[in-house]
Amino acid sequence: MRYLALPLLSQNLTESTARAQTLSLYLQLSLQVSLSQRNESTMSSSSSSLPSCPKKVVTLKSSEGETFEIEEIAALQSKTLENMIDENCADTPIPLPNIKGKILAKVVEYCNKHAEVGVDAESLRAWDAEFVNVENTTVFDYILAANFLEIPTLLDLTCQSVADMIKGKTPAEIEKTFNIKSAFTPEEEEQVRRENQWAFE
Amino acid sequence: MAFTMLSGDVIAQIISLTTPQDACTMSSVSTNCRSIADSDQVWSNFLPPGCENLIPQISPKKSLYRYLCDHPVPIDGRNMSLSLDKKSGKKCFMLGARDLTIAWGDDRRYWRWMATPESRFDEVARLQYVWWFHIIGRIETFMLSSGTNYAAYFVFRFDGQGDGFNWPVKSHVCIDSDELDEGRSVTLDPGGGEARAIRERADGWMEIEMGEFHNENGDDGTLVCSLREVVRPKSGLIVEGIELRPKETR
C-alpha cells in the first residue's frame, strides 16, 4: 500500500479547515484500504469468506498519539464521527490532532455517559454540572473539541457554562476571569460604556 | 486554551446565552468582543421570535432591540401596542381602551371617548358615571412570550373628579375557562397606607396590578383580565388600557 504524505497541521488552522482536512485525509485513506483489499481479493482464488461482523468500537487518536476507544453507539453523538462511520472511514484510528489526550479522554467519558440507557434526567443534569465544574481553560478546550467533533449537547452544555460565568459581571471582572486584554484607550472605553448605558437604566 | 482563541461563532453563541445587559457589558471588554457582542447574530437571538423584522428600516438588530424597548409599536388591526422588556427581551403588550370590552361603553350617558395627547392610542375612555363597572381585556396566550411570568396592570388616571373608587374592585387575571379563579380586590383610589399599590408610570399614567399569569407554552387559550364592581356608583375615571408585562417570580 502506498503511504500518503501526511500534511503538517499547524495550530493556526481554523476548526472548520482542520475538520475538512481530517475528513479528507480519512476518505483518502479508506479509499486506499478498500482499493488494496479489492486488489487482494481479485488476485486470490475461489475462497469466499463471510464478511466480518461490523466493528462496534471506534478508535480515536489524540494530538500526542494516545489512543482511546469509544463504542460506536457513543461515538454517534458526534456528527463528525457519525459521518465517518456511515462512510466506512472509521475502521482505522482517527487522528484528532487538535485535541489533547487529557481532553479527549473526558470527551469520550461524556459521550459514554450520554449513551447510557436508564439514566434519569435529574442525575444526568447533576453529572453534567460536575463535568463542567473545572478550570475555564479546560472548558474552552471542551468547547473546541465539541465544536470540532460536532457534539451538540456538549457544545450547549459548555457554552452555557461559560455564559453563566459572564452573567452579571462588570467588564473589569470579565477581563480578569478570562484573561482578556482590553486594548481600548480610556476614551474609547468611556465612549463604548456611554453607548451601552441604555441597557442598564 | 484562552477565551480569545475561541472562534467568533462560538463566542457569539456563548453571548447569546447570556442577557442583553451582559451583551452590552461584553461590548466594553475588547475590540474583538465588541464586534461580536454587537452583532446581529447575537441580537437576533434576544429579539422575540417574529420580531426581528418588525421595523425593517431600523438596523442593526441591537438598535431595533433598543428601539422596541422604548417605543411601543402599534399592532395592525388591534388597538394594541407591543414593546420589549429591556432586561429580558420578553414581549409587553398594552390593550388600549378601544380593545377592551367595557360594559355600557357605547352609551354616552355612561362613557365618553376622547383623544388625548397623553395617550399612545387614538382614544381613551372617560367614565361619566356608572353603577355597573365591568371592564374586560382579552389576549391570546400564544402572543405572549413563552416560559414567562406575566402581570396585568390596569392603566388609568382620574380627571380630578374621580368618585366611588375608594371601595375595592374585584380583579381577575385567568384563562377563559377557569371558573375557580379567586381573583383579588384592588382599590383604585385608596387613602393612606394602601396607596403604595398604585404606581405612577413613566408615561404619566397610574397603574395597579390586577393579577399574575404564568405563560409556559402559549397554548392555554385566551387570557382574560377583568375588573368588576357593580354595587356602588362611580365616576371620573379615565382608562388608557391594560398592560401585560413580565414580572419576576419571587
Coordinates of C-alpha atoms in Angstrom, one line a residue, chain A residues 15 137 140-141 143-144 147 155-156 159-160 162-163 166-171 174-175 178 180-184 189 191-193 195-196 198-201, chain B residues 1-7 10 13-15 17-31 33-34 38 43 62 65-66 69-70 86-87:
Chain A
E15 CA -11.5 24.5 13.2
T137 CA -9.3 27.0 30.2
F140 CA -12.6 26.2 26.5
D141 CA -10.8 23.0 25.4
I143 CA -15.8 23.7 23.6
L144 CA -13.2 23.4 20.9
N147 CA -17.2 22.1 18.0
L155 CA -21.4 22.3 22.9
D156 CA -24.6 23.6 24.5
C159 CA -21.3 27.3 26.1
Q160 CA -23.9 27.7 28.8
V162 CA -19.2 30.0 30.0
A163 CA -22.3 32.1 29.6
I166 CA -20.2 36.0 32.2
K167 CA -23.6 36.9 33.6
G168 CA -23.8 39.8 35.9
K169 CA -20.1 40.7 35.8
T170 CA -18.6 44.1 35.1
P171 CA -16.2 44.5 32.1
I174 CA -14.7 39.6 32.8
E175 CA -11.3 40.7 31.7
F178 CA -10.9 35.2 31.1
I180 CA -8.6 39.3 28.2
K181 CA -6.6 42.5 27.5
S182 CA -8.9 45.4 26.8
A183 CA -7.0 47.2 24.0
F184 CA -9.4 50.1 24.3
E189 CA -13.7 52.7 26.7
Q191 CA -17.5 56.0 24.7
V192 CA -18.5 52.4 24.5
R193 CA -19.7 52.5 28.1
E195 CA -23.2 53.8 24.1
N196 CA -24.3 50.8 26.2
W198 CA -29.3 52.4 28.0
A199 CA -29.3 48.7 28.8
F200 CA -28.7 49.4 32.5
E201 CA -31.2 52.2 33.0
Chain B
M1 CA -6.7 27.4 25.7
A2 CA -7.6 31.0 26.0
F3 CA -11.0 32.6 25.6
T4 CA -9.7 34.8 22.8
M5 CA -8.8 31.7 20.8
L6 CA -12.4 30.6 20.5
S7 CA -14.0 31.3 17.1
V10 CA -18.7 30.2 19.3
Q13 CA -23.2 31.5 20.7
I14 CA -22.0 32.0 24.3
I15 CA -23.1 35.6 24.4
L17 CA -26.9 32.5 26.1
T18 CA -26.4 35.5 28.5
T19 CA -28.7 38.5 28.7
P20 CA -29.0 41.8 26.7
Q21 CA -27.3 43.6 29.6
D22 CA -24.4 41.1 29.6
A23 CA -24.0 41.5 25.8
C24 CA -23.7 45.3 26.4
T25 CA -21.0 44.5 29.1
M26 CA -19.1 42.2 26.7
S27 CA -19.1 45.1 24.2
S28 CA -17.0 47.1 26.6
V29 CA -14.4 44.3 27.1
S30 CA -12.3 44.4 24.0
T31 CA -12.5 45.4 20.3
C33 CA -15.6 41.2 21.9
R34 CA -17.3 44.4 20.9
D38 CA -22.9 44.0 18.9
W43 CA -29.1 40.4 19.0
K62 CA -29.2 45.9 18.5
Y65 CA -34.0 45.9 20.3
R66 CA -33.3 49.2 22.0
C69 CA -37.9 48.8 24.5
D70 CA -38.6 52.5 24.5
K86 CA -35.4 45.7 28.4
K87 CA -33.8 43.2 30.8

